[in-house]
């Protein structure tokens, strides 16, 4: 299996603050990779740099041999990255269905005139999009909410809708930022099934999560960040027993 | 409190009824507006009605930018005026036929729209408002002072009436019908646009532009295209307006006029086509009914705005989407049908 996404020597500074310091990472096709670490460790920043929100101070992000850092955000999305947000950022005045369809806009083959004149091409595409969006909503168990406003959904459903919207972009790599945050045990259990299902249907997944049970269960490999530094990586078993990790992160939990 | 909920129920009922019977209701309304000029000879009434139609077109163009894209623009009157002046100059100086003059007005307005859009729509927030405010004033000053071209404060008189295939349409009735056709076409275009991927992108930009870009939208491009479309519409209807009223003057296109359109669509409902119709019609007719209060108009508008912002921040019909209401009702009915056949022994 060839390395799909390679991050080398990534450094991100915000003024005097080094949010990421010389981070290296590799993600292979079809893996579920977890990124863990205490609050403020730089996990979300890593996602932001990969998806082009920030241009890294130093280092490279390479997808299938092609450097992607420096590209615009929408260009990176069109290469097959899609993400969810830690602080849910759905389109509030649009329906659940439209939120998902919106994710497909970046793949639209229609130009302004198709849209203006409602040409047959546009109508065909619209129909395909509708079907596909409903299928995605069904996969994520959101079909009953399709005409509702996202703000009216329970928290867990909103997080799943974020995933649905990301899938709609035809991504191959999904970056999920704390998808289980605020969910109860049952919801988290369902989510891990959903995420493994996604991997089985061909997605590569990178996820940030604090829920250790969830992470240990689902991830093939983990990267551990602390104060912007990569302090460990490996399988969940390896990471769990790494003294530096226990010290920095797991230690607190093992105490109880 | 109770009265309030009764009102609300009645309103919901009305909206649902309209949503479920859109086609017959639309058919009746369209017939009525087509029949209207043949039911009256009153020049004044026809003129107000035609102005309503023109204002709705301008309101729709503005709503594309302000309601669906979420950025306040003060350029409506500027593009409208550019269309009026360019179209008129095309016809009177360059010898263009009437329709070509309208196309020319449209193109020139679109070009200026592009010039504004290129630098300003890279930025977010209030830059567009500030730039368009200044732009509107500059356009008026140019119209006022470029005497050779615009005759300045004298205005341009005796603009030839609309003429199509050699027929000259001078009557108020004919111009009403032409305005109606323009409105019809523009409404269809705007409706198509906002119900397309382009419209979804616009609404997403309005709700969270940064998230929209992360979802793969080239937001700067979408915003620019939208702004230019809006300018093209204003320009076209501006050139028509000039040929209709046969006299144009810079004061018709001052920045205060732009504000009136903003008031109209906020009043009727941002991001709503029926809202645009309602707001533009109401605030075109209302000042006519209150002629004696004309000098207090801005005061009344101001008070109206404050009241709206407090009690109905979305406008009367803000974000009303009849298509969506209809889908929801159908969904609810089909769910009830399933439940009904499952429950069996209900009645
Ligand atoms: N845009 C920014 N400007 C300045 N500081 C930032 C910015 N984004 C993140 N940071 C800082 O970088 C550090 C890492 O943040 P973040 O990546 O959000 O951590 P987490 O691992 O909790 O997701 C924090 O100290 C945060 O305050
Ligand atoms: Mg974070």
Coordinates of C-alpha atoms and ligand atoms in Angstrom, one line a residue:
Chain A
X1 CA 0.0 0.0 0.0
X2 CA 1.5 3.3 -1.0
X3 CA 1.6 6.2 1.3
X4 CA -1.2 8.5 0.4
X5 CA -0.7 11.6 2.5
X6 CA 2.7 12.6 3.7
X7 CA 3.3 15.5 6.1
X8 CA 7.0 16.4 6.6
X9 CA 8.6 18.9 8.9
X10 CA 5.4 20.8 9.4
X11 CA 5.8 23.9 11.6
X12 CA 3.0 26.5 12.2
X13 CA 3.7 29.6 14.1
X14 CA 1.2 32.2 15.2
X15 CA 3.3 35.2 16.2
X16 CA 5.4 33.9 19.1
X17 CA 3.4 30.8 19.6
X18 CA 4.5 27.6 17.9
X19 CA 1.3 25.6 17.4
X20 CA 3.0 22.9 15.4
X21 CA 6.7 22.1 15.6
X22 CA 8.3 19.9 13.0
X23 CA 5.5 17.4 12.7
X24 CA 5.9 14.3 10.5
X25 CA 3.0 12.1 9.6
X26 CA 2.0 9.5 7.0
X27 CA -1.4 8.3 6.2
X28 CA -2.0 5.3 4.0
X29 CA -5.0 4.6 1.8
X30 CA -7.9 3.0 3.6
X31 CA -6.5 3.6 7.1
X32 CA -8.2 5.2 10.1
X33 CA -5.6 7.3 11.7
X34 CA -6.2 9.1 15.1
X35 CA -4.6 12.3 16.2
X36 CA -4.8 12.7 20.0
X37 CA -3.3 15.0 22.5
X38 CA -4.4 17.4 25.3
X39 CA -6.3 20.6 24.5
X40 CA -4.2 23.2 22.8
X41 CA -1.8 20.5 21.5
X42 CA -2.2 21.7 17.9
X43 CA -4.5 19.0 16.5
X44 CA -7.0 21.3 14.9
X45 CA -4.2 23.4 13.6
X46 CA -2.8 20.4 11.9
X47 CA -6.2 19.9 10.1
X48 CA -6.3 23.6 9.3
X49 CA -2.8 23.4 7.7
X50 CA -3.7 20.2 5.7
X51 CA -6.9 21.7 4.4
X52 CA -5.2 25.0 3.4
X53 CA -6.7 27.3 6.0
X54 CA -3.1 28.3 6.9
X55 CA 0.0 28.2 4.9
X56 CA 2.6 26.4 7.0
X57 CA 5.6 28.4 8.3
X58 CA 7.7 25.5 7.3
X59 CA 7.3 22.0 5.9
X60 CA 5.2 20.2 3.3
X61 CA 1.9 18.4 2.8
X62 CA 2.1 16.0 -0.1
X63 CA -0.7 14.0 -1.5
X64 CA 0.2 11.2 -3.9
X65 CA 3.5 12.8 -4.6
X66 CA 2.0 16.3 -5.3
X67 CA 2.6 19.1 -2.9
X68 CA -0.6 20.6 -1.8
X69 CA 0.3 23.2 0.8
X70 CA 0.1 26.6 -0.9
X71 CA -3.0 25.7 -2.9
X72 CA -6.2 27.5 -2.1
X73 CA -8.7 25.9 0.2
X74 CA -11.2 25.0 -2.4
X75 CA -8.5 23.5 -4.6
X76 CA -7.5 21.2 -1.8
X77 CA -11.1 20.2 -1.2
X78 CA -11.4 19.3 -4.9
X79 CA -8.3 17.1 -4.6
X80 CA -10.3 14.9 -2.3
X81 CA -10.0 16.3 1.2
X82 CA -13.1 17.1 3.3
X83 CA -13.4 17.9 6.9
X84 CA -15.7 18.5 9.8
X85 CA -15.4 21.2 12.3
X86 CA -14.8 20.9 16.1
X87 CA -17.1 23.8 16.7
X88 CA -20.0 22.7 14.4
X89 CA -20.3 25.0 11.4
X90 CA -23.3 24.0 9.5
X91 CA -25.1 26.4 7.2
X92 CA -27.8 27.5 9.5
X93 CA -30.4 29.0 7.2
X94 CA -30.3 26.1 4.8
X95 CA -32.1 22.8 5.3
X96 CA -30.3 19.6 6.2
X97 CA -30.7 18.3 2.7
X98 CA -29.3 21.5 1.2
X99 CA -26.4 21.4 3.6
X100 CA -25.5 18.0 2.0
X101 CA -26.2 19.1 -1.5
X102 CA -24.1 22.2 -0.9
X103 CA -21.1 19.8 -0.4
X104 CA -21.6 18.6 -4.0
X105 CA -21.5 22.1 -5.6
X106 CA -17.7 21.9 -5.9
X107 CA -18.2 18.9 -8.3
X108 CA -20.9 20.5 -10.4
X109 CA -20.3 20.4 -14.2
X110 CA -22.9 23.1 -14.8
X111 CA -21.9 26.7 -15.6
X112 CA -23.8 29.8 -14.7
X113 CA -25.9 29.7 -17.9
X114 CA -27.0 26.1 -17.1
X115 CA -28.1 27.3 -13.7
X116 CA -29.7 30.5 -15.1
X117 CA -31.6 28.7 -17.8
X118 CA -32.3 25.4 -16.0
X119 CA -31.0 23.4 -18.9
X120 CA -31.5 19.7 -19.2
X121 CA -28.0 19.1 -18.1
X122 CA -28.7 21.1 -15.0
X123 CA -31.9 19.2 -14.3
X124 CA -30.2 15.8 -14.8
X125 CA -27.4 16.8 -12.4
X126 CA -29.9 18.1 -9.9
X127 CA -31.7 14.8 -9.9
X128 CA -28.5 12.9 -9.4
X129 CA -27.4 15.2 -6.6
X130 CA -30.8 14.8 -4.8
X131 CA -30.6 11.0 -5.0
X132 CA -27.0 11.0 -3.8
X133 CA -27.7 13.4 -1.0
X134 CA -30.7 11.3 0.2
X135 CA -28.5 8.2 0.1
X136 CA -25.8 9.9 2.2
X137 CA -28.4 11.1 4.7
X138 CA -29.7 7.5 4.9
X139 CA -26.2 6.2 5.6
X140 CA -25.9 8.6 8.5
X141 CA -29.4 8.0 9.7
X142 CA -30.5 11.6 9.1
X143 CA -33.2 11.1 6.5
X144 CA -36.0 12.1 8.8
X145 CA -34.5 15.5 9.3
X146 CA -34.0 16.3 5.6
X147 CA -36.2 19.4 5.5
X148 CA -35.3 20.7 9.0
X149 CA -33.0 23.5 9.9
X150 CA -29.7 22.1 11.2
X151 CA -29.9 24.1 14.3
X152 CA -33.0 22.2 15.4
X153 CA -31.2 18.9 15.4
X154 CA -29.8 17.2 18.5
X155 CA -26.1 17.7 19.0
X156 CA -25.0 14.2 17.9
X157 CA -27.1 14.5 14.7
X158 CA -25.4 17.8 13.9
X159 CA -22.0 16.2 14.1
X160 CA -23.2 13.4 11.8
X161 CA -24.6 16.0 9.4
X162 CA -21.1 17.6 9.3
X163 CA -19.8 14.2 8.2
X164 CA -22.6 13.9 5.7
X165 CA -21.7 17.2 4.2
X166 CA -18.0 16.3 4.0
X167 CA -18.9 13.0 2.2
X168 CA -20.9 14.9 -0.3
X169 CA -17.8 16.6 -1.7
X170 CA -16.7 13.2 -3.1
X171 CA -13.7 13.2 -0.8
X172 CA -11.4 10.3 -0.5
X173 CA -9.8 11.5 2.8
X174 CA -12.1 12.6 5.6
X175 CA -10.7 14.7 8.4
X176 CA -13.0 14.5 11.4
X177 CA -12.4 17.0 14.2
X178 CA -13.7 15.5 17.5
X179 CA -16.7 13.8 15.9
X180 CA -17.8 12.2 19.2
X181 CA -17.6 15.3 21.3
X182 CA -20.8 15.8 23.3
X183 CA -22.2 12.4 22.4
X184 CA -23.4 9.9 25.0
X185 CA -22.0 6.3 25.1
X186 CA -24.7 4.9 22.8
X187 CA -24.2 7.6 20.2
X188 CA -20.5 7.2 20.4
X189 CA -20.9 3.4 19.8
X190 CA -23.1 4.1 16.8
X191 CA -20.6 6.6 15.5
X192 CA -17.7 4.2 15.6
X193 CA -19.8 1.7 13.6
X194 CA -20.5 4.5 11.1
X195 CA -16.9 5.5 10.8
X196 CA -15.6 1.9 10.4
X197 CA -18.4 1.5 7.7
X198 CA -17.0 4.5 5.9
X199 CA -13.5 3.1 6.0
X200 CA -14.9 -0.2 4.6
X201 CA -16.6 1.7 1.8
X202 CA -13.2 3.1 0.7
X203 CA -12.6 6.3 2.7
X204 CA -9.4 7.2 4.4
X205 CA -10.1 8.8 7.7
X206 CA -8.0 11.0 10.0
X207 CA -9.8 11.8 13.2
X208 CA -9.1 13.9 16.3
X209 CA -10.8 12.6 19.4
X210 CA -10.6 12.7 23.2
X211 CA -12.7 9.7 23.8
X212 CA -10.0 7.1 24.4
X213 CA -12.2 4.0 24.1
X214 CA -13.5 5.3 20.8
X215 CA -10.0 6.0 19.5
X216 CA -8.4 2.8 20.7
X217 CA -11.2 0.7 19.2
X218 CA -11.4 2.2 15.8
X219 CA -8.0 3.6 14.8
X220 CA -5.3 1.6 13.0
X221 CA -2.6 4.0 14.0
X222 CA -2.3 7.0 16.3
X223 CA -0.3 10.2 16.4
X224 CA 0.1 11.9 19.7
X225 CA 0.7 15.7 19.8
X226 CA 1.7 17.7 22.9
X227 CA 2.5 21.4 22.8
X228 CA 2.8 21.2 19.0
X229 CA 5.3 18.4 19.1
X230 CA 4.8 14.8 17.9
X231 CA 5.6 12.8 20.9
X232 CA 4.6 9.3 19.8
X233 CA 3.1 7.4 17.0
X234 CA 2.1 3.8 16.3
X235 CA -0.6 1.3 16.8
X236 CA -3.0 2.0 19.7
X237 CA -1.2 -0.8 21.7
X238 CA 2.2 0.8 21.2
X239 CA 1.0 4.3 22.0
X240 CA -0.9 3.2 25.1
X241 CA 2.3 1.9 26.7
X242 CA 4.5 4.7 25.6
X243 CA 5.8 6.4 28.8
X244 CA 5.9 9.8 27.3
X245 CA 2.3 9.6 26.3
X246 CA 1.2 8.3 29.6
X247 CA 3.0 11.2 31.2
X248 CA 1.7 13.9 28.9
X249 CA -1.8 12.7 28.3
X250 CA -3.1 9.4 29.4
X251 CA -1.5 9.8 32.8
X252 CA -4.4 11.9 34.0
X253 CA -6.9 9.3 33.1
X254 CA -5.1 6.3 34.5
X255 CA -4.9 8.0 37.9
X256 CA -8.6 7.6 38.6
Chain B
X1 CA -50.6 35.7 24.0
X2 CA -53.6 33.6 22.9
X3 CA -54.5 36.1 20.2
X4 CA -51.0 35.9 19.0
X5 CA -51.0 32.2 18.6
X6 CA -54.4 32.3 16.7
X7 CA -52.8 34.8 14.4
X8 CA -49.8 32.6 14.0
X9 CA -52.0 29.6 13.2
X10 CA -54.0 31.6 10.6
X11 CA -50.7 32.8 9.0
X12 CA -49.3 29.2 8.9
X13 CA -52.5 28.0 7.4
X14 CA -52.4 30.7 4.8
X15 CA -48.8 30.0 3.9
X16 CA -49.5 26.3 3.7
X17 CA -52.5 26.9 1.5
X18 CA -50.6 29.1 -0.8
X19 CA -47.7 26.6 -0.9
X20 CA -50.0 23.7 -1.9
X21 CA -51.9 25.7 -4.5
X22 CA -49.0 27.6 -6.1
X23 CA -49.9 26.9 -9.7
X24 CA -53.5 28.0 -9.7
X25 CA -52.7 31.0 -7.5
X26 CA -49.9 32.0 -9.7
X27 CA -52.1 31.6 -12.8
X28 CA -54.8 33.8 -11.3
X29 CA -52.3 36.5 -10.2
X30 CA -50.6 36.5 -13.6
X31 CA -53.9 36.8 -15.4
X32 CA -54.8 39.7 -13.1
X33 CA -51.6 41.6 -13.7
X34 CA -52.0 41.0 -17.5
X35 CA -55.6 42.1 -17.4
X36 CA -54.9 45.1 -15.2
X37 CA -53.9 47.6 -17.9
X38 CA -57.0 46.7 -19.9
X39 CA -59.2 47.4 -17.0
X40 CA -58.1 51.0 -16.5
X41 CA -57.2 54.0 -18.6
X42 CA -55.9 55.9 -15.7
X43 CA -52.4 57.1 -16.7
X44 CA -51.4 57.7 -13.2
X45 CA -52.4 54.2 -12.0
X46 CA -50.6 52.6 -15.0
X47 CA -47.5 54.6 -14.2
X48 CA -47.4 53.6 -10.5
X49 CA -48.0 49.9 -11.5
X50 CA -45.1 50.1 -14.1
X51 CA -42.9 51.6 -11.5
X52 CA -43.8 48.8 -9.1
X53 CA -42.7 46.3 -11.7
X54 CA -39.4 48.1 -12.4
X55 CA -38.8 48.4 -8.6
X56 CA -39.4 44.6 -8.1
X57 CA -36.8 43.9 -10.8
X58 CA -34.3 46.1 -9.0
X59 CA -35.3 44.6 -5.7
X60 CA -34.7 41.1 -7.0
X61 CA -31.3 42.1 -8.3
X62 CA -30.4 43.6 -4.9
X63 CA -31.7 40.6 -3.1
X64 CA -29.3 38.4 -5.0
X65 CA -26.4 40.3 -3.4
X66 CA -27.9 41.3 0.0
X67 CA -30.4 38.5 0.7
X68 CA -28.8 35.5 -0.8
X69 CA -25.1 36.4 -0.6
X70 CA -25.4 38.4 2.6
X71 CA -23.5 41.5 1.7
X72 CA -25.2 44.9 1.7
X73 CA -24.8 46.9 -1.5
X74 CA -25.6 50.5 -2.1
X75 CA -24.9 50.3 -5.8
X76 CA -28.5 49.5 -7.0
X77 CA -29.2 53.1 -8.1
X78 CA -25.7 53.4 -9.6
X79 CA -26.1 50.4 -11.9
X80 CA -29.6 51.5 -12.7
X81 CA -28.4 54.9 -13.6
X82 CA -25.5 53.7 -15.6
X83 CA -27.9 51.5 -17.5
X84 CA -30.2 54.4 -18.1
X85 CA -27.5 56.8 -19.2
X86 CA -25.5 54.3 -21.3
X87 CA -28.6 53.0 -22.9
X88 CA -29.8 56.5 -23.7
X89 CA -26.5 57.6 -25.1
X90 CA -26.4 54.4 -27.1
X91 CA -29.7 55.2 -28.7
X92 CA -29.4 59.0 -29.0
X93 CA -25.7 59.5 -29.8
X94 CA -24.7 56.2 -31.3
X95 CA -27.9 55.5 -33.2
X96 CA -28.6 52.2 -31.6
X97 CA -32.1 50.7 -32.0
X98 CA -34.1 50.6 -28.8
X99 CA -33.4 47.0 -27.8
X100 CA -29.7 47.2 -28.6
X101 CA -29.6 50.3 -26.4
X102 CA -31.0 48.2 -23.5
X103 CA -28.4 45.5 -24.1
X104 CA -25.7 48.3 -24.2
X105 CA -27.0 49.7 -20.9
X106 CA -26.9 46.3 -19.4
X107 CA -23.4 45.6 -20.7
X108 CA -21.9 48.9 -19.4
X109 CA -23.5 48.4 -16.0
X110 CA -22.2 44.8 -15.9
X111 CA -18.7 46.1 -16.8
X112 CA -18.8 48.6 -13.9
X113 CA -20.1 45.8 -11.7
X114 CA -17.1 43.7 -12.6
X115 CA -14.8 46.7 -11.9
X116 CA -16.3 47.0 -8.4
X117 CA -16.4 43.2 -7.8
X118 CA -12.7 42.5 -8.8
X119 CA -11.1 44.3 -5.9
X120 CA -13.8 44.5 -3.2
X121 CA -15.2 41.0 -3.2
X122 CA -11.9 39.5 -2.3
X123 CA -12.6 41.0 1.1
X124 CA -15.3 40.1 3.5
X125 CA -17.8 42.1 5.5
X126 CA -18.6 45.8 5.1
X127 CA -16.0 46.7 2.4
X128 CA -18.6 46.2 -0.3
X129 CA -21.1 48.4 1.5
X130 CA -18.6 51.2 1.9
X131 CA -17.2 50.9 -1.6
X132 CA -20.6 50.8 -3.2
X133 CA -21.7 53.8 -1.2
X134 CA -18.8 55.8 -2.5
X135 CA -19.4 54.4 -6.0
X136 CA -23.0 55.5 -6.1
X137 CA -22.0 59.0 -5.2
X138 CA -19.2 59.1 -7.8
X139 CA -21.6 57.9 -10.5
X140 CA -24.0 60.6 -9.6
X141 CA -21.3 63.3 -9.6
X142 CA -20.1 62.1 -13.1
X143 CA -23.7 62.1 -14.4
X144 CA -24.0 65.6 -13.0
X145 CA -20.7 67.0 -14.4
X146 CA -19.9 65.2 -17.6
X147 CA -22.0 67.8 -19.4
X148 CA -21.0 66.8 -22.9
X149 CA -22.3 63.3 -22.4
X150 CA -25.1 63.6 -19.9
X151 CA -26.2 67.2 -20.1
X152 CA -25.6 67.4 -16.4
X153 CA -28.3 68.9 -14.2
X154 CA -30.4 69.6 -17.3
X155 CA -31.0 65.9 -17.6
X156 CA -31.7 64.2 -21.0
X157 CA -35.1 64.8 -22.5
X158 CA -37.1 63.4 -25.3
X159 CA -35.6 59.9 -25.1
X160 CA -37.2 57.9 -27.9
X161 CA -39.8 55.3 -26.6
X162 CA -39.2 51.6 -26.7
X163 CA -39.4 50.3 -30.2
X164 CA -39.4 46.6 -31.2
X165 CA -39.3 45.5 -34.8
X166 CA -40.3 49.0 -36.0
X167 CA -43.3 49.3 -33.6
X168 CA -42.9 52.2 -31.2
X169 CA -44.5 51.7 -27.8
X170 CA -45.5 55.0 -26.4
X171 CA -48.6 54.2 -24.4
X172 CA -48.5 53.5 -20.7
X173 CA -50.3 50.3 -21.3
X174 CA -47.7 48.9 -23.8
X175 CA -44.9 49.9 -21.5
X176 CA -46.6 48.2 -18.5
X177 CA -46.7 45.0 -20.6
X178 CA -43.0 45.3 -21.5
X179 CA -42.1 45.9 -17.9
X180 CA -44.2 42.9 -17.0
X181 CA -42.3 40.7 -19.5
X182 CA -39.0 42.0 -18.2
X183 CA -40.1 41.2 -14.6
X184 CA -41.3 37.8 -15.6
X185 CA -38.0 36.8 -17.3
X186 CA -35.9 38.2 -14.4
X187 CA -38.0 36.4 -11.8
X188 CA -37.5 33.1 -13.6
X189 CA -33.8 33.7 -13.9
X190 CA -33.4 34.6 -10.2
X191 CA -35.5 31.7 -9.2
X192 CA -33.5 29.3 -11.3
X193 CA -30.2 30.8 -10.0
X194 CA -31.1 30.5 -6.3
X195 CA -32.5 27.0 -6.8
X196 CA -29.3 25.8 -8.4
X197 CA -25.8 24.9 -7.1
X198 CA -24.9 28.5 -7.7
X199 CA -27.7 29.5 -5.3
X200 CA -26.6 26.9 -2.7
X201 CA -23.1 28.3 -2.9
X202 CA -24.4 31.8 -2.4
X203 CA -26.5 30.9 0.6
X204 CA -23.6 28.9 2.1
X205 CA -21.3 31.9 1.7
X206 CA -23.9 34.0 3.5
X207 CA -24.2 31.6 6.4
X208 CA -20.5 30.9 6.8
X209 CA -18.1 31.9 4.0
X210 CA -15.1 30.2 5.5
X211 CA -16.9 26.9 5.8
X212 CA -18.2 27.3 2.3
X213 CA -14.7 27.7 1.0
X214 CA -13.6 24.6 2.9
X215 CA -16.4 22.7 1.2
X216 CA -14.8 23.4 -2.1
X217 CA -16.4 26.6 -3.3
X218 CA -14.4 29.3 -5.0
X219 CA -16.2 31.9 -3.0
X220 CA -14.5 35.0 -4.5
X221 CA -15.5 33.8 -8.0
X222 CA -19.1 33.0 -7.0
X223 CA -19.5 36.4 -5.3
X224 CA -18.1 38.2 -8.3
X225 CA -20.3 36.4 -10.8
X226 CA -23.3 37.1 -8.6
X227 CA -22.5 40.7 -8.2
X228 CA -22.1 41.2 -12.0
X229 CA -25.4 39.4 -12.7
X230 CA -27.1 41.8 -10.3
X231 CA -25.5 44.8 -12.0
X232 CA -26.5 43.4 -15.5
X233 CA -30.2 43.2 -14.3
X234 CA -30.1 46.8 -12.9
X235 CA -28.5 48.1 -16.1
X236 CA -31.0 46.5 -18.4
X237 CA -34.0 47.7 -16.5
X238 CA -32.3 51.1 -16.2
X239 CA -32.1 51.5 -20.0
X240 CA -35.7 50.4 -20.3
X241 CA -36.7 52.9 -17.6
X242 CA -35.1 55.7 -19.6
X243 CA -37.0 54.8 -22.7
X244 CA -40.2 54.5 -20.8
X245 CA -40.1 57.8 -18.9
X246 CA -38.3 59.6 -21.8
X247 CA -36.5 61.9 -19.3
X248 CA -33.6 61.1 -17.0
X249 CA -31.8 63.1 -14.4
X250 CA -28.9 62.3 -12.1
X251 CA -31.1 62.9 -9.0
X252 CA -33.1 59.7 -9.9
X253 CA -30.0 57.7 -9.3
X254 CA -28.6 59.2 -6.1
X255 CA -27.3 57.0 -3.2
X256 CA -30.5 57.8 -1.2
X257 CA -32.4 55.9 -3.9
X258 CA -30.2 52.8 -3.3
X259 CA -31.1 53.0 0.4
X260 CA -34.8 52.9 -0.6
X261 CA -34.3 49.6 -2.3
X262 CA -32.5 48.3 0.7
X263 CA -35.5 49.3 2.8
X264 CA -37.9 47.6 0.4
X265 CA -36.2 44.2 0.5
X266 CA -35.5 44.3 4.2
X267 CA -39.2 45.2 4.7
X268 CA -40.4 42.5 2.4
X269 CA -37.9 39.8 3.3
X270 CA -34.3 39.2 2.6
X271 CA -33.7 36.1 0.6
X272 CA -37.3 35.7 -0.5
X273 CA -38.8 36.2 -3.9
X274 CA -42.4 36.7 -2.6
X275 CA -40.9 39.0 0.0
X276 CA -39.2 41.1 -2.7
X277 CA -42.5 41.5 -4.5
X278 CA -44.4 42.4 -1.4
X279 CA -41.8 44.9 -0.1
X280 CA -41.2 46.6 -3.4
X281 CA -44.9 46.9 -4.2
X282 CA -45.8 48.2 -0.7
X283 CA -43.1 50.8 -0.6
X284 CA -43.7 52.0 -4.1
X285 CA -47.4 52.5 -3.5
X286 CA -47.2 53.7 0.1
X287 CA -45.3 57.0 -0.6
X288 CA -47.9 57.7 -3.3
X289 CA -50.7 57.3 -0.8
X290 CA -48.9 59.6 1.6
X291 CA -47.9 62.4 -0.8
X292 CA -48.6 65.0 1.8
X293 CA -46.1 63.4 4.1
X294 CA -43.4 63.2 1.4
X295 CA -40.9 65.3 3.2
X296 CA -41.1 63.0 6.2
X297 CA -40.6 59.9 4.0
X298 CA -37.0 59.1 5.1
X299 CA -38.1 59.7 8.7
X300 CA -41.0 57.2 8.2
X301 CA -38.6 54.7 6.5
X302 CA -36.2 55.0 9.4
X303 CA -38.9 54.3 12.0
X304 CA -40.2 51.5 9.8
X305 CA -36.7 50.0 9.8
X306 CA -36.2 50.2 13.5
X307 CA -39.6 48.6 14.1
X308 CA -38.8 45.8 11.6
X309 CA -35.4 45.1 13.0
X310 CA -36.9 44.7 16.5
X311 CA -40.1 42.8 15.8
X312 CA -39.5 41.1 12.4
X313 CA -35.8 41.0 11.8
X314 CA -36.3 38.7 8.8
X315 CA -38.8 41.1 7.1
X316 CA -42.4 40.2 6.4
X317 CA -41.6 37.1 4.4
X318 CA -37.9 36.7 5.2
X319 CA -36.5 33.4 3.8
X320 CA -40.0 32.2 2.9
X321 CA -39.5 29.3 0.5
X322 CA -42.9 28.1 -0.7
X323 CA -41.3 25.1 -2.4
X324 CA -39.9 24.0 0.8
X325 CA -43.1 24.4 2.7
X326 CA -44.8 22.3 0.1
X327 CA -42.2 19.5 0.3
X328 CA -42.6 19.5 4.1
X329 CA -46.3 19.2 3.9
X330 CA -46.1 16.4 1.4
X331 CA -43.6 14.6 3.6
X332 CA -45.8 15.0 6.6
X333 CA -48.8 13.6 4.7
X334 CA -47.0 10.6 3.4
X335 CA -45.7 9.9 6.9
X336 CA -49.2 10.2 8.3
X337 CA -50.5 7.9 5.5
X338 CA -48.0 5.2 6.5
X339 CA -48.9 5.6 10.2
X340 CA -52.6 5.5 9.3
X341 CA -52.4 2.3 7.3
X342 CA -50.1 0.8 10.0
X343 CA -52.5 1.7 12.9
X344 CA -55.5 0.3 11.0
X345 CA -58.2 0.5 13.5
X346 CA -58.2 4.3 13.9
X347 CA -61.7 5.2 12.6
Ligands
LIG1 N1 -5.5 31.4 14.2 C1 -4.7 31.3 15.4 N2 -4.1 32.3 15.8 C2 -3.4 32.3 17.0 N3 -3.3 31.2 17.7 C3 -3.9 30.1 17.3 C4 -4.7 30.0 16.1 N4 -5.2 28.8 16.0 C5 -4.8 28.1 17.0 N5 -4.0 28.8 17.8 C6 -3.3 28.4 19.0 O1 -2.6 27.2 18.7 C7 -2.6 26.3 19.8 C8 -3.2 25.0 19.3 O2 -4.6 25.1 19.0 P1 -5.4 24.0 18.4 O3 -4.8 23.4 17.2 O4 -6.8 24.5 18.3 O5 -5.4 22.9 19.6 P2 -6.2 21.5 19.7 O6 -5.2 20.5 19.8 O7 -7.0 21.6 21.0 O8 -7.1 21.4 18.6 C9 -3.5 26.9 20.9 O9 -2.6 27.5 21.8 C10 -4.3 27.9 20.1 O10 -4.6 29.0 21.0
LIG2 MG1 -9.2 21.3 18.5

